Short mmCIF file of C-alpha atoms in Angstrom, two decimals:
data_model
loop_
_atom_site.label_atom_id
_atom_site.label_comp_id
_atom_site.label_asym_id
_atom_site.label_seq_id
_atom_site.Cartn_x
_atom_site.Cartn_y
_atom_site.Cartn_z
CA LEU A 1 -0.06 0.15 0.08
CA LYS A 2 2.68 2.47 0.93
CA MET A 3 4.64 1.58 -2.52
CA LEU A 4 1.50 2.86 -4.29
CA ASN A 5 1.02 5.92 -2.04
CA PRO A 6 4.14 6.79 0.02
CA LYS A 7 1.90 9.24 1.95
CA PHE A 8 -0.54 6.49 2.65
CA ARG A 9 -1.62 6.52 6.50
CA MET A 10 -1.84 2.60 7.55
CA PRO A 11 -5.23 1.77 8.99
CA SER A 12 -5.76 -0.40 12.06
CA ARG A 13 -4.18 -4.01 12.23
CA LYS A 14 -7.69 -5.45 12.39
CA PHE A 15 -8.71 -3.63 9.19
CA LEU A 16 -5.62 -4.94 7.53
CA GLY A 17 -6.33 -8.50 8.81
CA ASN A 18 -9.85 -8.25 7.24
CA LEU A 19 -8.56 -6.82 3.96
CA PHE A 20 -6.02 -9.46 3.44
CA ASN A 21 -8.41 -12.09 4.39
CA ILE A 22 -10.23 -11.42 1.33
CA THR A 23 -7.35 -10.59 -0.82
CA PRO A 24 -6.39 -13.72 -3.12
CA SER A 25 -2.75 -14.83 -3.49
CA PHE A 26 -1.25 -13.43 -6.67
CA LYS A 27 1.98 -13.35 -8.70
CA LEU A 28 3.75 -10.21 -8.15
CA TYR A 29 7.11 -10.33 -10.12
CA ASP A 30 9.10 -12.56 -12.51
CA ILE A 31 12.77 -13.14 -11.50
CA LEU A 32 14.63 -13.75 -14.80
CA ASN A 33 18.00 -15.11 -15.72
CA PHE A 34 19.48 -15.52 -12.39
CA GLN A 35 23.28 -16.18 -12.85
CA ALA A 36 25.06 -18.40 -10.42
CA LYS A 37 29.03 -18.56 -9.97
CA SER A 38 28.92 -22.37 -11.40
CA GLY A 39 27.66 -20.80 -14.93
CA GLU A 40 24.30 -22.09 -14.47
CA SER A 41 21.13 -19.77 -14.65
CA THR A 42 17.28 -20.28 -13.62
CA ASN A 43 14.23 -18.27 -13.59
CA GLY A 44 11.51 -17.84 -11.24
CA CYS A 45 8.70 -15.68 -9.69
CA PHE A 46 7.67 -14.03 -6.52
CA ILE A 47 4.12 -15.02 -5.45
CA VAL A 48 2.25 -13.34 -2.53
CA ALA A 49 -0.01 -15.09 0.11
CA THR A 50 -1.49 -12.02 2.07
CA PHE A 51 -2.07 -12.50 5.68
CA ILE A 52 -0.92 -11.06 9.03
CA PRO A 53 0.73 -13.33 11.29
CA ASP A 54 -2.24 -13.04 13.97
CA LEU A 55 -4.35 -14.96 11.44
CA ILE A 56 -2.37 -18.13 11.69
CA GLU A 57 -3.69 -18.55 15.39
CA LYS A 58 -7.19 -17.47 14.88
CA ASP A 59 -7.93 -19.42 11.60
CA ILE A 60 -5.03 -21.53 10.37
CA TRP A 61 -7.21 -23.29 7.70
CA THR A 62 -8.09 -20.06 5.76
CA ILE A 63 -4.48 -19.28 5.71
CA PHE A 64 -3.52 -22.89 4.78
CA SER A 65 -5.99 -22.28 1.56
CA LYS A 66 -4.08 -19.06 0.73
CA VAL A 67 -0.69 -20.73 0.84
CA VAL A 68 -2.22 -23.86 -1.29
CA ARG A 69 -3.62 -21.11 -3.80
CA ALA A 70 -0.23 -19.62 -4.06
CA CYS A 71 1.42 -22.87 -4.63
CA LYS A 72 -1.06 -23.77 -7.45
CA ILE A 73 -0.27 -20.15 -8.93
CA ALA A 74 3.49 -21.37 -9.17
CA GLU A 75 2.38 -24.74 -10.62
CA LYS A 76 0.32 -22.76 -13.46
CA HIS A 77 3.52 -20.86 -14.29
CA GLY A 78 5.57 -24.00 -14.76
CA VAL A 79 8.15 -23.60 -11.76
CA GLY A 80 9.89 -26.71 -10.77
CA ILE A 81 9.88 -26.20 -6.95
CA VAL A 82 8.19 -23.72 -4.32
CA THR A 83 9.84 -22.46 -1.33
CA LEU A 84 7.87 -21.03 1.53
CA GLY A 85 9.15 -17.69 2.96
CA GLY A 86 8.15 -15.96 5.99
CA PHE A 87 5.26 -17.04 7.96
CA THR A 88 4.07 -19.47 5.14
CA SER A 89 6.57 -22.01 6.21
CA ILE A 90 5.13 -22.02 9.60
CA VAL A 91 1.63 -23.18 8.34
CA ALA A 92 3.50 -25.93 6.45
CA GLU A 93 5.36 -26.79 9.79
CA ARG A 94 1.95 -27.16 11.79
CA ILE A 95 -0.16 -28.76 8.96
CA GLY A 96 2.43 -31.20 7.76
CA GLN A 97 2.21 -32.94 4.52
CA GLU A 98 -1.25 -31.80 3.45
CA ILE A 99 0.02 -28.83 1.41
CA CYS A 100 1.93 -31.51 -0.85
CA GLU A 101 -1.03 -33.66 -1.26
CA GLN A 102 -3.11 -30.60 -2.80
CA VAL A 103 -0.69 -29.40 -5.31
CA ASP A 104 1.71 -31.05 -8.03
CA VAL A 105 4.59 -29.19 -7.49
CA PRO A 106 7.53 -29.96 -5.01
CA ILE A 107 7.70 -27.80 -2.01
CA THR A 108 10.43 -26.72 0.57
CA SER A 109 10.20 -24.76 3.46
CA GLY A 110 13.98 -23.52 2.65
CA ASN A 111 14.76 -24.17 6.46
CA THR A 112 17.76 -26.32 5.76
CA PHE A 113 19.80 -23.68 4.01
CA THR A 114 18.28 -21.06 6.59
CA ALA A 115 19.83 -23.19 9.29
CA ALA A 116 22.96 -23.76 7.51
CA MET A 117 23.69 -19.97 6.92
CA THR A 118 22.69 -19.30 10.56
CA ILE A 119 25.43 -21.75 11.83
CA GLU A 120 28.01 -20.33 9.10
CA GLY A 121 27.13 -16.96 10.40
CA VAL A 122 27.71 -17.27 14.14
CA ILE A 123 30.94 -19.13 13.24
CA LYS A 124 32.10 -16.37 11.27
CA ALA A 125 31.10 -13.82 14.04
CA SER A 126 32.86 -15.95 16.57
CA GLN A 127 36.09 -15.58 14.47
CA ALA A 128 35.38 -11.81 14.11
CA LEU A 129 35.24 -11.30 17.89
CA GLU A 130 38.05 -13.97 18.52
CA LEU A 131 35.62 -16.14 20.59
CA ASP A 132 36.66 -19.87 20.87
CA ILE A 133 33.46 -21.60 19.77
CA GLU A 134 34.57 -24.76 21.42
CA ALA A 135 34.46 -23.19 24.74
CA ALA A 136 31.22 -21.20 24.13
CA LYS A 137 28.06 -21.37 25.82
CA VAL A 138 25.35 -21.11 23.18
CA ALA A 139 21.55 -20.46 23.81
CA VAL A 140 18.99 -21.48 20.87
CA ILE A 141 15.59 -19.51 21.44
CA GLY A 142 12.83 -21.38 19.68
CA GLY A 143 15.31 -24.41 19.95
CA THR A 144 12.48 -26.95 19.23
CA GLY A 145 11.48 -25.39 16.00
CA ASP A 146 12.52 -26.56 12.59
CA ILE A 147 15.55 -23.98 12.29
CA GLY A 148 16.30 -24.05 15.98
CA SER A 149 16.53 -27.72 16.27
CA ALA A 150 18.63 -27.95 13.23
CA CYS A 151 21.16 -25.66 14.59
CA ALA A 152 21.05 -27.39 17.85
CA ARG A 153 21.95 -30.67 16.32
CA VAL A 154 24.86 -29.43 14.57
CA LEU A 155 26.35 -26.86 17.18
CA SER A 156 25.84 -29.54 19.95
CA SER A 157 28.92 -31.33 18.75
CA LYS A 158 30.81 -28.10 18.45
CA VAL A 159 30.33 -25.92 21.71
CA LYS A 160 30.67 -26.44 25.36
CA GLN A 161 27.23 -25.84 26.46
CA LEU A 162 23.94 -25.59 24.63
CA THR A 163 20.81 -24.29 26.13
CA ILE A 164 17.38 -24.86 23.98
CA THR A 165 14.48 -23.04 25.01
CA GLY A 166 10.82 -23.48 23.77
CA ARG A 167 7.11 -23.16 24.92
CA THR A 168 6.47 -26.88 25.16
CA LYS A 169 8.03 -28.88 27.96
CA SER A 170 7.49 -32.26 26.08
CA ASN A 171 9.20 -31.18 22.97
CA LEU A 172 12.13 -29.89 25.10
CA ARG A 173 12.59 -33.09 26.74
CA ARG A 174 12.36 -34.79 23.74
CA LEU A 175 15.03 -32.89 21.98
CA ARG A 176 17.04 -32.57 25.07
CA SER A 177 17.14 -36.35 25.30
CA GLU A 178 18.17 -36.70 21.46
CA LEU A 179 21.03 -34.20 21.99
CA ALA A 180 22.33 -35.66 25.20
CA LYS A 181 22.73 -39.21 23.65
CA LYS A 182 25.07 -38.25 21.18
CA ARG A 183 26.77 -34.86 21.46
CA LYS A 184 29.60 -33.59 23.57
CA ALA A 185 27.95 -30.25 24.77
CA LYS A 186 26.32 -30.04 28.13
CA ILE A 187 22.59 -29.88 27.11
CA ILE A 188 20.14 -27.68 29.09
CA ALA A 189 16.46 -27.37 28.33
CA THR A 190 14.28 -24.49 29.69
CA THR A 191 11.34 -22.50 29.01
CA ASP A 192 12.96 -19.33 30.38
CA ASN A 193 14.31 -17.33 27.73
CA GLU A 194 15.93 -14.64 30.18
CA ALA A 195 17.77 -17.30 32.00
CA ALA A 196 18.86 -18.85 28.92
CA VAL A 197 20.69 -15.69 27.38
CA ARG A 198 22.12 -14.25 30.57
CA GLU A 199 25.20 -15.94 30.47
CA ALA A 200 25.28 -17.20 26.87
CA ASP A 201 28.29 -16.22 24.78
CA ILE A 202 26.23 -16.89 21.42
CA ILE A 203 22.61 -16.48 21.19
CA ILE A 204 20.52 -17.77 18.15
CA ALA A 205 16.98 -16.41 18.02
CA CYS A 206 14.86 -18.48 16.01
CA ALA A 207 11.40 -18.04 17.39
CA SER A 208 9.24 -16.30 14.91
CA ALA A 209 7.08 -13.61 16.71
CA THR A 210 5.41 -10.52 15.71
CA SER A 211 6.96 -9.06 18.71
CA SER A 212 10.33 -9.45 20.60
CA ILE A 213 10.50 -12.20 23.21
CA ILE A 214 13.95 -11.27 24.24
CA SER A 215 15.15 -7.86 25.89
CA ILE A 216 18.42 -6.44 24.38
CA ASP A 217 19.40 -5.57 28.09
CA TRP A 218 19.74 -9.25 28.69
CA PHE A 219 22.89 -9.84 26.70
CA LYS A 220 26.15 -10.00 28.47
CA PRO A 221 29.02 -7.78 27.15
CA GLY A 222 30.76 -9.60 24.22
CA ALA A 223 27.76 -11.68 23.29
CA ILE A 224 26.89 -12.68 19.65
CA ILE A 225 23.28 -12.53 18.78
CA SER A 226 22.10 -14.10 15.53
CA ASP A 227 18.52 -12.71 14.88
CA VAL A 228 17.04 -15.56 12.44
CA GLY A 229 13.16 -15.45 13.24
CA TYR A 230 10.89 -13.44 11.10
CA PRO A 231 10.22 -10.72 11.44
CA LYS A 232 13.64 -9.60 12.55
CA ASN A 233 12.96 -8.32 16.04
CA ILE A 234 16.11 -7.98 17.91
CA SER A 235 18.37 -6.51 15.03
CA TYR A 236 15.92 -3.53 14.57
CA THR A 237 15.41 -2.89 18.34
CA PRO A 238 16.64 0.60 19.19
CA THR A 239 19.69 0.47 21.60
CA GLY A 240 22.72 2.47 22.67
CA ARG A 241 24.73 -0.72 23.37
CA GLU A 242 28.05 -1.07 21.66
CA ASP A 243 29.45 -4.14 23.44
CA ILE A 244 27.55 -6.84 21.65
CA LEU A 245 27.32 -8.00 18.04
CA VAL A 246 23.80 -8.48 16.74
CA PHE A 247 22.91 -9.29 13.32
CA SER A 248 20.18 -10.41 10.96
CA GLY A 249 20.94 -14.43 10.77
CA GLY A 250 19.86 -16.98 8.26
CA LEU A 251 20.67 -14.58 5.24
CA THR A 252 22.91 -15.47 2.29
CA GLN A 253 24.93 -13.34 0.04
CA ALA A 254 23.95 -14.30 -3.51
CA PRO A 255 25.83 -14.50 -6.67
CA SER A 256 23.48 -12.22 -8.45
CA THR A 257 20.88 -9.54 -7.15
CA ILE A 258 17.09 -9.94 -6.83
CA ASP A 259 15.55 -6.58 -7.29
CA LEU A 260 11.90 -7.09 -5.76
CA PRO A 261 9.61 -4.21 -6.16
CA ILE A 262 8.53 -4.52 -2.45
CA ASP A 263 10.38 -4.01 0.58
CA VAL A 264 10.65 -7.67 2.10
CA GLY A 265 13.25 -6.56 4.69
CA LEU A 266 16.38 -7.39 3.07
CA PRO A 267 19.23 -4.83 3.76
CA ALA A 268 21.18 -5.11 0.35
CA PRO A 269 20.23 -6.21 -3.29
CA ASP A 270 22.77 -9.18 -3.35
CA THR A 271 21.47 -10.43 0.20
CA ILE A 272 18.40 -12.63 0.39
CA TYR A 273 16.75 -15.01 2.80
CA GLY A 274 18.00 -18.34 3.07
CA CYS A 275 14.85 -20.03 2.20
CA PHE A 276 14.76 -17.96 -1.08
CA ALA A 277 18.02 -19.35 -1.78
CA GLU A 278 17.27 -22.76 -1.05
CA ALA A 279 14.84 -23.17 -3.85
CA ILE A 280 17.44 -21.29 -6.17
CA ILE A 281 20.09 -23.80 -5.42
CA LEU A 282 17.81 -26.85 -5.90
CA SER A 283 16.50 -25.28 -9.26
CA LEU A 284 20.18 -24.74 -10.36
CA GLU A 285 20.79 -28.38 -9.36
CA LYS A 286 17.61 -29.57 -11.13
CA ARG A 287 16.71 -31.24 -7.85
CA TYR A 288 12.72 -30.62 -7.89
CA GLU A 289 11.96 -32.48 -4.50
CA ASN A 290 10.46 -31.69 -1.04
CA TYR A 291 13.77 -30.89 0.34
CA SER A 292 13.01 -29.19 3.77
CA PHE A 293 9.51 -30.25 4.94
CA GLY A 294 7.88 -31.10 8.05
CA ARG A 295 9.10 -30.23 11.44
CA GLY A 296 12.02 -31.15 13.23
CA ASN A 297 13.50 -33.40 10.35
CA ILE A 298 16.65 -31.40 9.43
CA THR A 299 19.72 -33.61 9.95
CA PRO A 300 23.52 -32.19 10.11
CA GLU A 301 24.02 -34.34 6.80
CA LYS A 302 21.51 -32.33 4.99
CA ILE A 303 23.00 -29.16 6.09
CA ALA A 304 26.34 -30.09 5.01
CA GLU A 305 24.96 -31.21 1.63
CA ILE A 306 23.00 -27.92 0.91
CA THR A 307 25.89 -25.57 2.45
CA ASN A 308 28.17 -27.25 -0.12
CA LEU A 309 25.87 -27.04 -3.05
CA GLY A 310 25.41 -23.36 -2.02
CA LYS A 311 29.23 -22.72 -2.26
CA LYS A 312 29.22 -24.26 -5.81
CA HIS A 313 26.73 -21.98 -7.11
CA GLY A 314 28.35 -18.72 -5.26
CA PHE A 315 26.07 -18.66 -1.96
CA GLY A 316 27.88 -17.95 1.20
CA PRO A 317 26.89 -16.30 4.71
CA SER A 318 25.98 -12.72 4.54
CA ARG A 319 27.78 -9.75 5.77
CA PHE A 320 26.72 -8.79 9.15
CA TYR A 321 23.81 -6.31 9.29
CA TRP A 322 22.52 -4.75 12.33
CA GLY A 323 19.15 -3.78 10.92
CA ASP A 324 19.80 -1.83 7.80
CA LYS A 325 23.44 -0.87 8.98
CA LEU A 326 26.22 -2.93 7.58
CA LEU A 327 28.81 -3.82 10.37
CA ASP A 328 32.32 -3.32 8.50
CA SER A 329 35.56 -4.25 10.00
CA SER A 330 35.80 -1.01 11.83
CA ALA A 331 32.44 -1.44 13.47
CA ILE A 332 33.63 -4.93 14.60
CA GLU A 333 36.65 -3.58 16.16
CA ASN A 334 34.61 -0.97 18.02
CA ILE A 335 32.45 -3.57 19.76
CA LYS A 336 35.72 -5.39 20.89
CA ASN A 337 37.20 -2.28 22.19
CA HIS A 338 34.09 -1.75 24.05
CA VAL A 339 34.02 -5.18 25.56
CA VAL A 340 37.57 -4.90 26.71
CA SER A 341 37.08 -1.37 28.07
CA GLY A 342 33.81 -2.52 29.83
#
């Protein structure tokens, strides 16, 4: 709406919810001749399923029908694979395979490559702040979700202590039991987000929520915070803190730019969401399959595979963006100096 009229005054959230509820899914934009480093190229399109996140809790089946309709539009345009961006992937997680049963096109949530870029990002950030990741305490907020549990499975073999948080105790117990059997890290499970992040050296915030569930004041000096959930909450919270490294996680630097006509929250033209990139990578590989689907099924082996395929085609971890601001080497040095002086 603001794209059509920059002076437009936004109506109430309730009005927008009702408006989006009756707005059909539609194709917004063609993405043509995306060039990879490997020399391969592919085409695609950007399809919009309009709803506000609140509607997922109120009427998930209406949203389900919108997502199915969006997939059928993709099918009509002859695409090889559909990736579910933003909150549409949550619909797929909760309802499971039923979307696949309704359409004749492979579907991926894109969460495997998002998890891969999240892990690559925190490793890169640890190196930038000279933090020994093997001695680090890591907290994964939303640790029982698809991306959170995937990150936990990989990092629990790399770090000293891993804390996972979630809303459902039974899910936490199940994942803690799985991780404790075969990983080297001390595993802690809790529903208390504040307790989890207070002493953590690295925090991966994976919970998708419309408002922040973590206070920026909870982080200790020198902490690394990867804001993976959608929408990005922590990385856009105003703060005067200069002794922590906060960045938007799960993003990837792409070999070509995608210039969408609307703002989807990306900080630079060559930086895209991991979920978008997963479909592009699979398309370049001509692997039209339900690559990331269901909840909690992402394995370390699959993360390694999609990471290597991404590298082959020129995808790697994004530069560090704190909101819209690029954190260059001088900004990183400033954070390190504040930690030392503090």
